[in-house]
mmCIF file of C-alpha atoms and ligand atoms in Angstrom:
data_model
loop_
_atom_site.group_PDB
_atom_site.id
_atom_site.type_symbol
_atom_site.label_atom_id
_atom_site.label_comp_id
_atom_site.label_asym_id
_atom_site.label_seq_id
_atom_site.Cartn_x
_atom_site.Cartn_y
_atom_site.Cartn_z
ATOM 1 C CA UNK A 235 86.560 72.129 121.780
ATOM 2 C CA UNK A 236 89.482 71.872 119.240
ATOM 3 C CA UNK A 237 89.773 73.564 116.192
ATOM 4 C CA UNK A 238 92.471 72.593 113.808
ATOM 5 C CA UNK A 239 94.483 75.525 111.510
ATOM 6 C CA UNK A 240 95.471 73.450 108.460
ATOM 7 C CA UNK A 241 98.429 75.663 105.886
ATOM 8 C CA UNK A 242 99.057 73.852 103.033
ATOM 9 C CA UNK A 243 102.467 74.459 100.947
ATOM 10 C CA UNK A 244 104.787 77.725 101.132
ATOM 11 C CA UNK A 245 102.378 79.347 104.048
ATOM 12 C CA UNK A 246 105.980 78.452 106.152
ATOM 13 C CA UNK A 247 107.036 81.513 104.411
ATOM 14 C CA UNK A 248 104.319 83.829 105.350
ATOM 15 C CA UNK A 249 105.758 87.338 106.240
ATOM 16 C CA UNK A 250 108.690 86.706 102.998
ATOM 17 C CA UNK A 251 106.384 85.492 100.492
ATOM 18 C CA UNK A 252 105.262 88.340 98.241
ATOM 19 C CA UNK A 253 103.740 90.241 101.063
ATOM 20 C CA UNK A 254 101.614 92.677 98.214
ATOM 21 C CA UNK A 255 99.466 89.714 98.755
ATOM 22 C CA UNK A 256 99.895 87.907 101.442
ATOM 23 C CA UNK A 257 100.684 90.444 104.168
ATOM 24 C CA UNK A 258 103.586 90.758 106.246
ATOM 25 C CA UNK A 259 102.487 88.868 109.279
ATOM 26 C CA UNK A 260 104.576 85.663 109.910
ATOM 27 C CA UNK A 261 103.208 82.401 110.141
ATOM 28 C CA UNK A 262 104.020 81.855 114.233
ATOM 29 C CA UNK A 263 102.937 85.624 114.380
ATOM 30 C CA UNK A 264 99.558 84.604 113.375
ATOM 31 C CA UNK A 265 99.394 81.730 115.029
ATOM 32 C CA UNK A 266 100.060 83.417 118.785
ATOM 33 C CA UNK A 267 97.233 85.485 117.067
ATOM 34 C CA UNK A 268 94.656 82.795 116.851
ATOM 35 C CA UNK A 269 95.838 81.486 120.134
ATOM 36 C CA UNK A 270 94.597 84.115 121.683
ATOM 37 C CA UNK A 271 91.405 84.997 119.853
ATOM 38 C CA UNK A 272 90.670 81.116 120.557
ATOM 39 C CA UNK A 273 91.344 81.333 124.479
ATOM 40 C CA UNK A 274 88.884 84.419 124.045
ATOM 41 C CA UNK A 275 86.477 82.115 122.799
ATOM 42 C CA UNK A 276 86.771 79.414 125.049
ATOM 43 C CA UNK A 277 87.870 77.316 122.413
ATOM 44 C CA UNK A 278 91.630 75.387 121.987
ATOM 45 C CA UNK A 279 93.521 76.142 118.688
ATOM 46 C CA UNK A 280 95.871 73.255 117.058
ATOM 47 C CA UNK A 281 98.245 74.626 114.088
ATOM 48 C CA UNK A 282 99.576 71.991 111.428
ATOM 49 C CA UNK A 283 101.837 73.771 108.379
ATOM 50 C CA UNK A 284 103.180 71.060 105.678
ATOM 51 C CA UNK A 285 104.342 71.168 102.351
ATOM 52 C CA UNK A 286 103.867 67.776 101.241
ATOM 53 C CA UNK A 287 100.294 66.521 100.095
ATOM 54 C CA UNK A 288 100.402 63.090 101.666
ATOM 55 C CA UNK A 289 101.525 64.796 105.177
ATOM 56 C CA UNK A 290 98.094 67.037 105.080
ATOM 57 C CA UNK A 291 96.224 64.102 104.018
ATOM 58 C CA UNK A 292 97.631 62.202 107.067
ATOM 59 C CA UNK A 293 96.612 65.144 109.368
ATOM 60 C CA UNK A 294 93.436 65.328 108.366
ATOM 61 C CA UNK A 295 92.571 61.574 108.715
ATOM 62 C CA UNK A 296 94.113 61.922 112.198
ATOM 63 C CA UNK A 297 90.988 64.193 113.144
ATOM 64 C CA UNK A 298 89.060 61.200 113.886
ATOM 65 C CA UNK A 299 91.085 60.215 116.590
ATOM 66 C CA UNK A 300 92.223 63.516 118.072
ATOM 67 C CA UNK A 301 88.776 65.199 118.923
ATOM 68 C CA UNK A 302 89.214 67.532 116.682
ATOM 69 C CA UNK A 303 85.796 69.169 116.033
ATOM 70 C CA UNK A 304 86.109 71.894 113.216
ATOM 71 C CA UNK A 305 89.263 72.752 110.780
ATOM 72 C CA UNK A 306 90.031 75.627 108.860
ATOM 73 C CA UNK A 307 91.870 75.273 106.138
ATOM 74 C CA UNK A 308 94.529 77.221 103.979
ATOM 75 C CA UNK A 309 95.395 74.327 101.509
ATOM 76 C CA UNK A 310 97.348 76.613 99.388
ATOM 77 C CA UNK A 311 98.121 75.736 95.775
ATOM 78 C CA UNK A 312 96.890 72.149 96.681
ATOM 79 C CA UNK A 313 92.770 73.935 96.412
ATOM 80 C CA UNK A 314 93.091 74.071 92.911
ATOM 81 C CA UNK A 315 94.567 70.242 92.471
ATOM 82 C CA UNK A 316 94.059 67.937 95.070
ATOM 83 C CA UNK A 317 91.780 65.387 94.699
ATOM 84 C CA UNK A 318 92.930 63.637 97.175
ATOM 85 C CA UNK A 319 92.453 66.855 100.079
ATOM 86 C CA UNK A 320 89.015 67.129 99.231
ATOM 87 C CA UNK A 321 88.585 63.163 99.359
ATOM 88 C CA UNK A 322 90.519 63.233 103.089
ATOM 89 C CA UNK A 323 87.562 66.475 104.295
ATOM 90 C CA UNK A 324 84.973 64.248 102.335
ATOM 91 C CA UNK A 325 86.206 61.223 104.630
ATOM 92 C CA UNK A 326 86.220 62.405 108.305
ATOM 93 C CA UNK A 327 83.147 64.817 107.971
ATOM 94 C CA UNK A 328 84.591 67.215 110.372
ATOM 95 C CA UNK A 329 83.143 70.627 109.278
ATOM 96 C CA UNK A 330 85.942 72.897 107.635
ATOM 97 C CA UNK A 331 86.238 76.095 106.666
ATOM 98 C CA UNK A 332 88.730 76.974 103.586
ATOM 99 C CA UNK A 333 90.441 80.425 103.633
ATOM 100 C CA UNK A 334 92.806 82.225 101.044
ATOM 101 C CA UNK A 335 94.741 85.312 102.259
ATOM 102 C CA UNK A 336 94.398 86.722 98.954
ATOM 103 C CA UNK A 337 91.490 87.077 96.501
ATOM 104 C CA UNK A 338 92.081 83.604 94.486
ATOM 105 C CA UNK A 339 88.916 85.092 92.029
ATOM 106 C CA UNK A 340 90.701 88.184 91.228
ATOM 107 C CA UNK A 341 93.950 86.443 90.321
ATOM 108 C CA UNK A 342 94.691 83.906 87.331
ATOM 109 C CA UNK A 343 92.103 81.482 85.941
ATOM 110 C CA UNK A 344 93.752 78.573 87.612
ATOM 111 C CA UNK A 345 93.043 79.677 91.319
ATOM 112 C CA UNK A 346 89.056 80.365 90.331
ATOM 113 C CA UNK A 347 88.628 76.317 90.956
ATOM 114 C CA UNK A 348 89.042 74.901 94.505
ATOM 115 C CA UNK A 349 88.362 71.155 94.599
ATOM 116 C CA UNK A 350 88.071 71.595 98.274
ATOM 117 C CA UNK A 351 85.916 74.211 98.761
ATOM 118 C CA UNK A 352 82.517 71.950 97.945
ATOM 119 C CA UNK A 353 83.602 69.798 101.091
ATOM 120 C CA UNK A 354 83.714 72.610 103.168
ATOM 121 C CA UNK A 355 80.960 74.712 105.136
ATOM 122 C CA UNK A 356 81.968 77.819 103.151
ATOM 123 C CA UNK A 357 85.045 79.401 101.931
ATOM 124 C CA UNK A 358 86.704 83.139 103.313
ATOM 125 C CA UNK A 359 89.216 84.785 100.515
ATOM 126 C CA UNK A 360 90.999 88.088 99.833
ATOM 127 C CA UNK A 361 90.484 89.626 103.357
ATOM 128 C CA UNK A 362 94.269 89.038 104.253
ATOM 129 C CA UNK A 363 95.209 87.064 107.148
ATOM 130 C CA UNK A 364 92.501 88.374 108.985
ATOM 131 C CA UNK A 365 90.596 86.085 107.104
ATOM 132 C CA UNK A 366 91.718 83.209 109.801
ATOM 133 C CA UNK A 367 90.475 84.958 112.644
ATOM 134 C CA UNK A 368 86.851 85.515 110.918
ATOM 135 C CA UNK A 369 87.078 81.807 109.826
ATOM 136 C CA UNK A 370 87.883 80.679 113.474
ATOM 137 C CA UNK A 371 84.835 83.020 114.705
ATOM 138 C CA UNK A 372 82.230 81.287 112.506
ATOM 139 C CA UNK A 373 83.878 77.843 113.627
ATOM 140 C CA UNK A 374 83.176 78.299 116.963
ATOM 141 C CA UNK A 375 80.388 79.787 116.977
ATOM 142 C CA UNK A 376 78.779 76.918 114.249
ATOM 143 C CA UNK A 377 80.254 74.197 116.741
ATOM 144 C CA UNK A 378 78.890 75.648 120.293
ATOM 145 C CA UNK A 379 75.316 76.543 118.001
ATOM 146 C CA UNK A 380 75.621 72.031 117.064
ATOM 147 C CA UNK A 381 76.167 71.653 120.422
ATOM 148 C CA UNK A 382 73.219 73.616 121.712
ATOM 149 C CA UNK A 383 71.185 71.946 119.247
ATOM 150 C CA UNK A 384 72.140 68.386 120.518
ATOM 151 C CA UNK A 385 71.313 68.983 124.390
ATOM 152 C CA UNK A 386 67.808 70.433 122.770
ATOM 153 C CA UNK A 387 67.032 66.984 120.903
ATOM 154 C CA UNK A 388 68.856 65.236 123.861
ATOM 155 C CA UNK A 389 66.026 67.032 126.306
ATOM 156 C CA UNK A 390 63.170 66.540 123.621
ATOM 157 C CA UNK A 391 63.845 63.218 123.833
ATOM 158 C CA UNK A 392 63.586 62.926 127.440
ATOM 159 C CA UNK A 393 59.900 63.983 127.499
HETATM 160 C C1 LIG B 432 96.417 81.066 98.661
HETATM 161 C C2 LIG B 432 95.995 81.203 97.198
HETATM 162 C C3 LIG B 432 96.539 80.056 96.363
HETATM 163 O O1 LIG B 432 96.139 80.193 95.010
HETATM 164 C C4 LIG B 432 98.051 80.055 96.413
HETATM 165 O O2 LIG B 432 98.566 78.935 95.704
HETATM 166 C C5 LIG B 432 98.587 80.090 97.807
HETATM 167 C C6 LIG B 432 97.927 80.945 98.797
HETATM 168 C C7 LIG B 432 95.965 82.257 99.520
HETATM 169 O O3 LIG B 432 95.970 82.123 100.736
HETATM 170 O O4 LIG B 432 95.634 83.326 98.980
HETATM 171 O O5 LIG B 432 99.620 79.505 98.096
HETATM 172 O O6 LIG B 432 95.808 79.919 99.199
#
């Protein structure tokens, strides 16, 4: 089962970028994190960082091919403009799961909207990076629950 970590623009910079907020773990640092908290789980983790728009957009639509079955998602500044992000979660249907390292309802008006976060199964913010790993629990644990519920209808059926 593959999970996809999506980090939208300037999350390459995690571990420099005002760590009063954002912590002063690195981006590879937290993804050899998740790597292992995934083999714990018995899932696979896939890690994507871009800072253009169009390049998440692409990545996303690419889920339909690549098995990916659940993404969580850092989309960064994009959350509060992109249209076109939530339109690309909207499309493939995979379930997602939108996380902010900081508290984005603490800070300026402009981060309280997230286009995204209506596409999305729910939304983790202000618990640091940790954030990812509780994001990447509830994943797996909503996909092997879908799963378990499919082989149940698949047996009903059968009788
Ligand atoms: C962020 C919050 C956004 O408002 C901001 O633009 C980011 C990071 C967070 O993880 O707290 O780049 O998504």
């Amino acid at each position: 089962m593959k999970i996809l970590f999506i980090n939208g623009p300037n999350l390459q910079l995690l571990g420099q970028r005002e760590p009063e907020l954002y912590g002063g773990l690195t981006l590879d640092g937290l993804e050899k994190n998740l790597g292992e908290i995934a083999d714990s789980l018995g899932v696979e983790a896939l890690f994507f960082q871009s800072n253009s728009e169009g390049a998440i957009v692409d990545r996303i639509g690419q889920t339909l091919k690549d098995g990916v079955a659940g993404i969580v998602i850092n989309p960064a500044a994009y959350t509060h403009t992109s249209v076109a992000l939530r339109d690309a979660l909207a499309a493939v249907k995979v379930p997602a799961i939108e996380v902010h390292i900081s508290n984005v309802h603490a800070r300026e008006q402009f981060r309280h909207l997230s286009l995204t976060a209506p596409v999305c199964l729910g939304q983790i913010c202000g618990l640091g990076t940790d954030g990812y790993e509780w994001a990447l629990r509830a994943m797996a644990k909503y996909l092997k629950e879908k799963i378990q519920e499919k082989q149940r209808d698949g047996e009903k059926n059968e009788n």
